[in-house]
Amino acid sequence: MPPSPAACAPASRHLRLWWRRRGRAGAVAATFAAALVAAALLLSLSYFASLVPLSPNASPALVGLTLLRRAEEKGALCLDGSAPGYHLQRGSGGGSRSWLIHLEGGGWCRNLKSCASRQKSILGSSHYMERQVEFAGMLSDDEDQNPDFHNWNKVKIRYCDGASFSGNVKDELQNGTKFFFRGQRIWEAVMDELLLKGLRHAKQAFLTGCSAGGLATYIHCDGFRALLPKESRVKCLADGGFFLDVEDISKQRTLRAFYSDVVRLQDLKRKFLGCSSSMDPGQCFFPREVVKDIRTPVFVLNPAYDAWQVQHVLAPEASDPQHSWQDCRLDISKCSPDQLEILQGFREELHDAMREIKQKKDWGIFINSCFIHCQTLSSLTWHSPSSPRVNNKTMAEAVGDWFFDRREVKELDCEYPCNPTCHNLVFSKPFKG
């Protein structure tokens, strides 16, 4: 769920991020819609991180874009009606029958106006997608960076439907304009194509995703398992995808309201049959509800202080008319004691939402105390000498141990600012002009 630098260029004029190693702490709808555009920049973390190679020979591989065949015939189309795409890097040697599938993220669109904006970007049209992307972190083919999965077949599926690969609306015309809400069909059609390319013979397969793609991973995990041989080892991993249904600092449930619009727009309620009819439609879209019915083992990888959620769910700009949270939202080391107390409460909300998951012996958990978002596609955060660690394990080591059943993995970090290995994001103030 990261966009390319080209996709992030407009946002980067207003919001700049860089890595900073920390040892110690030192109108809602319109605002939130704009925040989701900023999410595309934040989700480009893996790109910026991958610009810093670990060694002269560790530059990320460039992998070409493949457009889905007969997309129009299958009705599997991006928001603008263009063919969806994916990037496939073939495995080798002992990994030739192992597959790692990654679902890209990049927020959601809640109404026709915001979806129309996405139609003119990589998040809604393959016409704007780069023809090559870098594979780094858990997609890397470098054994030092990616010891357990480096020689696997690896696929990055591009995200262009606006609803975490979930919509399936037959009608194309919406208020006189064509919109294709076909995320479910994109998922099915790309899977069919990959099965023909060897996925159906996989001895082991791993479905992963970041942010909105992490949410999609929860949604499609069991369906992915059903596509593959019963004797295959199949698991899933969601990175930065455990979004919380919490009140913001003004006591509004900003993300629930947003999700409710997404669910109604793309007619998703019927997809979540286990969701109570008495619940708000948006509640059905939260991982806390989705995971209740998952039978396939899942690894939950999340920062306790998810930078995207802090900025757009816990303390969105519309909830802070006095701008008292501005510095804290940009740099966690600048949070006041009272703000840190609220952030610690947010961390507790995450732990509470995962209470049942902690009891599942075959599920994995890695929750670090960092101010960041997605972490698996970055060469710095996935597995490097300076990677964040919990109980002296990098996330690559923890995920590998769990996937191959080397040990049970439930890595739960202490409260910020206890972990000196964190890479915490620091943002500049938005440009006013």
Coordinates of C-alpha atoms in Angstrom, one line a residue:
M1 CA 0.0 0.0 0.0
P2 CA 3.7 2.5 -1.3
P3 CA 3.1 4.9 -4.1
S4 CA 6.0 6.0 -6.3
P5 CA 7.9 9.3 -5.9
A6 CA 6.0 10.5 -9.0
A7 CA 2.7 9.9 -7.2
C8 CA 3.9 11.7 -4.2
A9 CA 5.4 14.7 -5.9
P10 CA 2.5 17.1 -5.4
A11 CA 2.2 16.3 -1.7
S12 CA 6.0 16.5 -1.2
R13 CA 5.9 20.2 -1.9
H14 CA 3.9 20.6 1.3
L15 CA 5.1 17.8 3.4
R16 CA 8.6 16.5 3.7
L17 CA 9.7 13.5 5.7
W18 CA 13.1 12.2 6.5
W19 CA 14.5 9.5 8.8
R20 CA 15.7 10.5 12.2
R21 CA 17.2 8.0 14.7
R22 CA 15.8 8.6 18.2
G23 CA 17.2 7.3 21.4
R24 CA 14.9 9.2 23.8
A25 CA 11.8 11.4 23.7
G26 CA 12.6 14.9 24.0
A27 CA -15.0 20.7 8.5
V28 CA -13.9 17.0 9.2
A29 CA -14.9 15.4 5.9
A30 CA -12.9 17.7 3.8
T31 CA -9.9 17.7 6.1
F32 CA -9.9 13.9 6.3
A33 CA -10.2 13.5 2.6
A34 CA -7.1 15.7 2.2
A35 CA -5.4 13.7 4.8
L36 CA -5.8 10.5 2.8
V37 CA -4.0 12.2 -0.1
A38 CA -1.2 12.9 2.4
A39 CA -1.3 9.2 3.3
A40 CA 0.1 8.4 -0.2
L41 CA 3.2 10.4 0.8
L42 CA 3.5 8.7 4.2
L43 CA 3.1 5.4 2.5
S44 CA 6.1 6.1 0.3
L45 CA 8.3 5.5 3.3
S46 CA 9.7 2.3 1.7
Y47 CA 10.8 4.2 -1.3
F48 CA 12.7 6.9 0.6
A49 CA 14.2 4.3 3.0
S50 CA 15.3 2.1 0.1
L51 CA 17.4 5.0 -1.3
V52 CA 19.9 4.3 1.5
P53 CA 21.6 1.1 0.5
L54 CA 23.0 -1.2 3.1
S55 CA 26.1 -1.9 1.0
P56 CA 27.3 -1.0 -2.5
N57 CA 25.8 -4.2 -3.9
A58 CA 22.4 -3.9 -2.1
S59 CA 20.5 -1.6 -4.4
P60 CA 16.9 -2.7 -4.8
A61 CA 15.9 -4.5 -7.9
L62 CA 13.7 -2.8 -10.5
V63 CA 10.7 -5.0 -11.4
G64 CA 8.5 -4.2 -14.5
L65 CA 4.7 -3.7 -14.5
T66 CA 2.4 -6.3 -16.0
L67 CA -1.1 -5.3 -16.9
L68 CA -3.9 -7.8 -16.3
R69 CA -4.9 -9.6 -19.5
R70 CA -8.5 -9.3 -20.7
A71 CA -9.3 -7.0 -17.9
E72 CA -12.3 -5.4 -19.5
E73 CA -13.7 -8.8 -20.4
K74 CA -13.5 -9.8 -16.8
G75 CA -14.8 -6.5 -15.5
A76 CA -11.7 -6.2 -13.3
L77 CA -10.9 -2.5 -13.8
C78 CA -9.3 0.4 -11.9
L79 CA -11.5 3.3 -10.9
D80 CA -11.1 4.9 -14.3
G81 CA -11.7 1.7 -16.3
S82 CA -8.1 1.0 -17.1
A83 CA -6.5 -2.4 -16.6
P84 CA -5.0 -3.1 -13.1
G85 CA -1.4 -4.2 -12.9
Y86 CA 1.2 -6.1 -10.8
H87 CA 4.9 -6.6 -10.7
L88 CA 6.3 -10.1 -10.7
Q89 CA 9.8 -11.1 -9.9
R90 CA 10.5 -14.8 -10.5
G91 CA 12.0 -17.0 -7.7
S92 CA 15.0 -19.2 -8.1
G93 CA 16.6 -22.4 -6.6
G94 CA 14.9 -23.5 -3.4
G95 CA 12.4 -20.6 -3.7
S96 CA 11.1 -21.5 -7.2
R97 CA 7.9 -22.9 -5.7
S98 CA 7.4 -20.4 -3.0
W99 CA 5.3 -17.2 -3.5
L100 CA 5.1 -13.9 -1.6
I101 CA 2.2 -11.7 -2.7
H102 CA 2.1 -8.1 -1.5
L103 CA -1.0 -5.9 -1.7
E104 CA -0.2 -2.2 -2.2
G105 CA -2.0 0.4 -0.1
G106 CA -2.8 4.1 -0.2
G107 CA -5.9 5.0 1.7
W108 CA -9.5 5.0 0.4
C109 CA -12.0 7.3 -1.3
R110 CA -15.3 8.0 0.4
N111 CA -17.3 9.8 -2.3
L112 CA -17.5 10.4 -6.0
K113 CA -15.4 13.6 -5.7
S114 CA -12.5 11.9 -3.9
C115 CA -12.7 8.9 -6.2
A116 CA -12.6 11.1 -9.3
S117 CA -9.4 12.6 -8.0
R118 CA -7.9 9.1 -7.6
Q119 CA -8.9 8.3 -11.2
K120 CA -6.2 10.8 -12.2
S121 CA -3.5 9.1 -10.1
I122 CA -1.6 5.8 -9.7
L123 CA -4.2 5.0 -7.0
G124 CA -7.0 4.9 -9.5
S125 CA -5.5 4.3 -13.0
S126 CA -2.8 2.2 -14.5
H127 CA -2.2 5.0 -17.0
Y128 CA -0.3 6.8 -14.2
M129 CA 1.6 3.8 -12.7
E130 CA 5.4 3.6 -13.0
R131 CA 6.5 0.9 -15.4
Q132 CA 9.1 -0.3 -12.9
V133 CA 9.2 -0.2 -9.1
E134 CA 11.9 -1.1 -6.6
F135 CA 11.6 -4.3 -4.6
A136 CA 13.2 -3.7 -1.1
G137 CA 12.6 -5.0 2.4
M138 CA 10.7 -8.3 2.4
L139 CA 10.5 -8.0 -1.4
S140 CA 14.2 -7.8 -1.8
D141 CA 16.2 -10.5 -3.6
D142 CA 19.3 -9.7 -1.5
E143 CA 19.9 -12.5 1.0
D144 CA 21.5 -10.2 3.6
Q145 CA 18.4 -7.9 3.6
N146 CA 15.8 -10.7 3.3
P147 CA 17.2 -14.0 4.6
D148 CA 14.1 -16.1 4.5
F149 CA 12.3 -14.9 1.4
H150 CA 14.9 -13.5 -1.0
N151 CA 14.7 -16.2 -3.6
W152 CA 10.9 -16.6 -3.7
N153 CA 8.6 -15.6 -6.5
K154 CA 7.5 -12.1 -5.3
V155 CA 4.5 -10.1 -6.5
K156 CA 3.4 -6.6 -5.8
I157 CA -0.3 -6.0 -6.8
R158 CA -1.0 -2.4 -7.5
Y159 CA -3.9 -0.7 -5.7
C160 CA -6.4 1.2 -7.9
D161 CA -9.9 0.6 -6.6
G162 CA -10.2 2.8 -3.5
A163 CA -11.7 0.2 -1.1
S164 CA -9.0 -2.3 -0.2
F165 CA -9.6 -4.7 -3.1
S166 CA -13.2 -5.2 -1.9
G167 CA -15.9 -3.5 -4.1
N168 CA -18.0 -5.2 -6.7
V169 CA -20.5 -2.7 -8.0
K170 CA -22.0 -3.7 -11.4
D171 CA -23.3 -0.2 -12.4
E172 CA -20.7 2.0 -13.9
L173 CA -22.5 5.3 -14.2
Q174 CA -22.6 7.4 -11.0
N175 CA -24.2 10.8 -11.4
G176 CA -23.4 10.7 -15.1
T177 CA -19.7 9.8 -14.7
K178 CA -18.2 6.3 -15.1
F179 CA -16.7 4.8 -11.9
F180 CA -15.5 1.2 -11.7
F181 CA -15.8 -0.1 -8.1
R182 CA -14.3 -3.5 -8.9
G183 CA -11.7 -4.3 -6.2
Q184 CA -13.0 -7.7 -5.6
R185 CA -12.9 -8.6 -9.3
I186 CA -9.3 -7.2 -9.5
W187 CA -8.3 -9.5 -6.6
E188 CA -9.9 -12.5 -8.3
A189 CA -8.6 -11.9 -11.8
V190 CA -5.0 -11.2 -10.7
M191 CA -5.1 -14.4 -8.5
D192 CA -6.4 -16.4 -11.5
E193 CA -3.6 -15.1 -13.6
L194 CA -0.9 -15.8 -11.0
L195 CA -2.3 -19.3 -10.5
L196 CA -1.6 -20.0 -14.2
K197 CA 1.9 -18.6 -13.8
G198 CA 2.8 -21.1 -11.1
L199 CA 1.1 -20.0 -7.9
R200 CA -1.2 -23.1 -8.0
H201 CA 1.8 -25.3 -7.5
A202 CA 3.1 -23.4 -4.5
K203 CA 4.6 -25.4 -1.7
Q204 CA 4.4 -22.3 0.5
A205 CA 2.7 -19.0 0.0
F206 CA 2.6 -15.7 2.0
L207 CA 0.0 -13.0 1.4
T208 CA 1.1 -9.6 2.7
G209 CA 0.0 -6.0 2.5
C210 CA 0.7 -2.5 3.8
S211 CA -1.8 0.0 5.3
A212 CA -5.0 -0.2 3.1
G213 CA -3.3 -3.3 1.6
G214 CA -2.9 -4.6 5.1
L215 CA -6.6 -4.3 5.7
A216 CA -7.1 -6.1 2.3
T217 CA -4.8 -8.9 3.6
Y218 CA -7.1 -9.5 6.6
I219 CA -10.1 -9.4 4.2
H220 CA -8.7 -11.9 1.7
C221 CA -6.5 -14.1 3.8
D222 CA -8.9 -17.1 4.0
G223 CA -9.8 -16.7 0.3
F224 CA -6.1 -16.9 -0.5
R225 CA -5.7 -20.0 1.5
A226 CA -8.6 -21.6 -0.4
L227 CA -6.9 -21.1 -3.7
L228 CA -3.9 -23.3 -2.8
P229 CA -3.2 -27.0 -2.2
K230 CA -4.2 -28.2 1.2
E231 CA -0.7 -29.5 1.9
S232 CA 0.8 -26.1 1.2
R233 CA 2.1 -23.8 4.0
V234 CA -0.1 -20.7 3.6
K235 CA 0.0 -17.7 6.0
C236 CA -0.7 -13.9 5.9
L237 CA 0.9 -10.8 7.2
A238 CA -0.7 -7.3 7.6
D239 CA 1.8 -4.4 8.0
G240 CA 0.4 -1.2 9.5
G241 CA -3.1 -2.3 8.7
F242 CA -4.7 -2.6 12.1
F243 CA -6.8 0.6 12.0
L244 CA -8.5 1.5 15.2
D245 CA -12.1 2.6 15.8
V246 CA -11.3 5.2 18.4
E247 CA -12.5 8.7 19.3
D248 CA -10.3 11.5 18.2
I249 CA -9.3 14.3 20.6
S250 CA -12.6 16.1 20.0
K251 CA -14.6 12.9 20.9
Q252 CA -15.6 12.2 17.2
R253 CA -15.1 8.9 15.5
T254 CA -13.5 10.3 12.4
L255 CA -12.4 7.0 10.8
R256 CA -15.7 5.2 11.5
A257 CA -17.6 8.0 9.7
F258 CA -15.1 7.8 6.8
Y259 CA -15.4 4.0 6.6
S260 CA -19.2 4.2 6.6
D261 CA -19.1 6.3 3.5
V262 CA -16.7 3.9 1.8
V263 CA -18.9 0.9 2.7
R264 CA -22.0 2.6 1.3
L265 CA -20.3 3.9 -1.8
Q266 CA -18.9 0.5 -2.8
D267 CA -21.8 -1.6 -1.4
L268 CA -19.5 -3.6 0.9
K269 CA -21.9 -4.4 3.8
R270 CA -22.9 -7.7 2.2
K271 CA -19.3 -8.7 2.0
F272 CA -19.0 -8.8 5.8
L273 CA -21.8 -11.3 6.6
G274 CA -20.5 -11.8 10.2
C275 CA -21.1 -8.1 10.9
S276 CA -24.1 -7.4 13.1
S277 CA -27.0 -5.6 11.4
S278 CA -27.2 -3.3 14.4
M279 CA -23.6 -2.1 13.8
D280 CA -22.7 1.1 11.9
P281 CA -21.6 0.0 8.4
G282 CA -18.2 1.5 9.0
Q283 CA -17.5 -0.8 11.9
C284 CA -17.6 -3.8 9.7
F285 CA -14.5 -2.5 7.8
F286 CA -12.3 -2.4 10.9
P287 CA -9.7 -5.2 11.4
R288 CA -11.0 -5.9 14.9
E289 CA -14.3 -7.2 13.3
V290 CA -12.7 -8.7 10.2
V291 CA -10.2 -10.9 12.1
K292 CA -13.0 -12.6 14.1
D293 CA -13.8 -14.9 11.2
I294 CA -10.2 -15.6 9.9
R295 CA -9.1 -19.2 10.2
T296 CA -5.7 -18.9 8.4
P297 CA -2.7 -17.9 10.6
V298 CA -1.9 -14.2 10.4
F299 CA 1.0 -12.1 11.6
V300 CA 0.0 -8.6 12.8
L301 CA 2.9 -6.2 12.4
N302 CA 2.1 -2.6 13.6
P303 CA 3.7 0.3 15.4
A304 CA 2.0 1.1 18.7
Y305 CA 2.1 4.8 17.7
D306 CA 1.1 4.5 14.0
A307 CA 2.1 7.9 12.6
W308 CA -0.7 7.9 10.0
Q309 CA -3.4 7.1 12.6
V310 CA -2.0 9.6 15.1
Q311 CA -2.2 12.3 12.4
H312 CA -5.5 11.4 10.8
V313 CA -7.5 9.3 13.2
L314 CA -6.5 10.3 16.8
A315 CA -5.6 13.9 16.2
P316 CA -6.8 15.0 12.8
E317 CA -6.4 18.8 12.1
A318 CA -10.2 19.3 12.2
S319 CA -10.3 18.1 15.8
D320 CA -7.6 20.6 16.8
P321 CA -8.8 24.1 15.9
Q322 CA -6.2 25.7 18.3
H323 CA -3.4 23.7 16.7
S324 CA -2.2 22.6 20.0
W325 CA -1.3 19.2 18.6
Q326 CA 0.6 20.4 15.5
D327 CA 4.1 19.9 16.8
C328 CA 3.2 16.5 18.4
R329 CA 1.6 15.3 15.2
L330 CA 4.8 16.1 13.3
D331 CA 7.4 14.8 15.8
I332 CA 6.5 12.5 18.7
S333 CA 9.5 13.8 20.7
K334 CA 7.7 17.2 20.8
C335 CA 4.6 15.8 22.5
S336 CA 3.7 17.3 25.9
P337 CA 3.3 15.0 28.9
D338 CA -0.5 15.3 28.5
Q339 CA -0.3 14.4 24.8
L340 CA 2.0 11.5 25.6
E341 CA -0.6 10.2 28.1
I342 CA -3.2 10.3 25.3
L343 CA -0.8 8.4 23.0
Q344 CA -0.2 5.8 25.6
G345 CA -4.0 5.4 25.8
F346 CA -4.0 4.9 22.0
R347 CA -1.4 2.2 22.5
E348 CA -3.6 0.5 25.1
E349 CA -6.6 0.7 22.6
L350 CA -4.4 -1.3 20.1
H351 CA -3.6 -3.9 22.7
D352 CA -7.2 -4.2 23.8
A353 CA -8.4 -4.6 20.2
M354 CA -5.9 -7.4 19.8
R355 CA -6.8 -9.2 23.0
E356 CA -8.3 -12.2 21.2
I357 CA -5.4 -12.4 18.7
K358 CA -2.9 -12.7 21.6
Q359 CA -4.6 -15.9 22.6
K360 CA -4.2 -17.5 19.1
K361 CA -1.2 -19.7 19.3
D362 CA -0.7 -19.9 15.5
W363 CA -0.9 -16.1 15.0
G364 CA 2.1 -13.9 15.3
I365 CA 2.5 -10.3 16.7
F366 CA 5.2 -7.7 16.4
I367 CA 4.3 -4.4 17.9
N368 CA 7.1 -1.9 18.3
S369 CA 7.0 1.4 20.1
C370 CA 7.9 3.5 17.1
F371 CA 6.3 6.6 15.4
I372 CA 6.1 5.2 11.9
H373 CA 3.6 3.5 9.5
C374 CA 4.5 0.6 7.2
Q375 CA 7.8 -1.1 7.8
T376 CA 8.2 -4.3 5.8
L377 CA 9.1 -2.7 2.5
S378 CA 12.0 -0.6 3.8
S379 CA 15.5 -2.0 3.7
L380 CA 16.2 0.0 6.9
T381 CA 13.4 -1.2 9.0
W382 CA 12.9 -4.8 7.8
H383 CA 16.4 -6.2 8.4
S384 CA 19.6 -4.2 8.7
P385 CA 22.2 -3.5 11.4
S386 CA 20.1 -0.5 12.5
S387 CA 16.6 -2.0 12.2
P388 CA 14.1 -1.6 15.0
R389 CA 14.2 -4.5 17.4
V390 CA 11.9 -6.0 20.0
N391 CA 13.5 -8.5 22.4
N392 CA 16.6 -8.2 20.2
K393 CA 14.8 -9.5 17.1
T394 CA 14.4 -7.6 13.8
M395 CA 10.9 -7.9 12.3
A396 CA 12.5 -10.0 9.5
E397 CA 13.8 -12.5 12.1
A398 CA 10.5 -12.5 14.0
V399 CA 8.4 -13.0 10.8
G400 CA 10.7 -15.7 9.5
D401 CA 10.7 -17.6 12.8
W402 CA 6.9 -17.5 12.8
F403 CA 6.3 -18.4 9.2
F404 CA 8.5 -21.4 9.4
D405 CA 7.3 -22.5 12.9
R406 CA 10.7 -22.0 14.5
R407 CA 9.1 -20.5 17.5
E408 CA 5.9 -18.8 18.7
V409 CA 6.2 -15.1 18.1
K410 CA 4.4 -12.5 20.3
E411 CA 6.7 -9.6 20.4
L412 CA 5.1 -6.7 22.4
D413 CA 7.3 -3.6 22.9
C414 CA 7.3 -1.4 26.0
E415 CA 6.0 2.1 26.0
Y416 CA 7.6 5.0 24.1
P417 CA 10.3 6.2 24.5
C418 CA 11.8 2.9 25.8
N419 CA 13.1 1.5 22.5
P420 CA 16.3 3.2 21.3
T421 CA 16.3 1.2 18.0
C422 CA 13.2 2.9 16.6
H423 CA 13.3 4.9 13.4
N424 CA 10.7 7.6 14.1
L425 CA 9.3 9.7 11.3
V426 CA 9.7 13.5 11.6
F427 CA 7.6 15.8 9.4
S428 CA 8.2 19.4 8.4
K429 CA 5.3 21.9 8.9
P430 CA 3.1 22.1 5.9
F431 CA 3.9 24.9 3.5
K432 CA 1.4 27.8 3.7
G433 CA 1.1 29.5 0.4

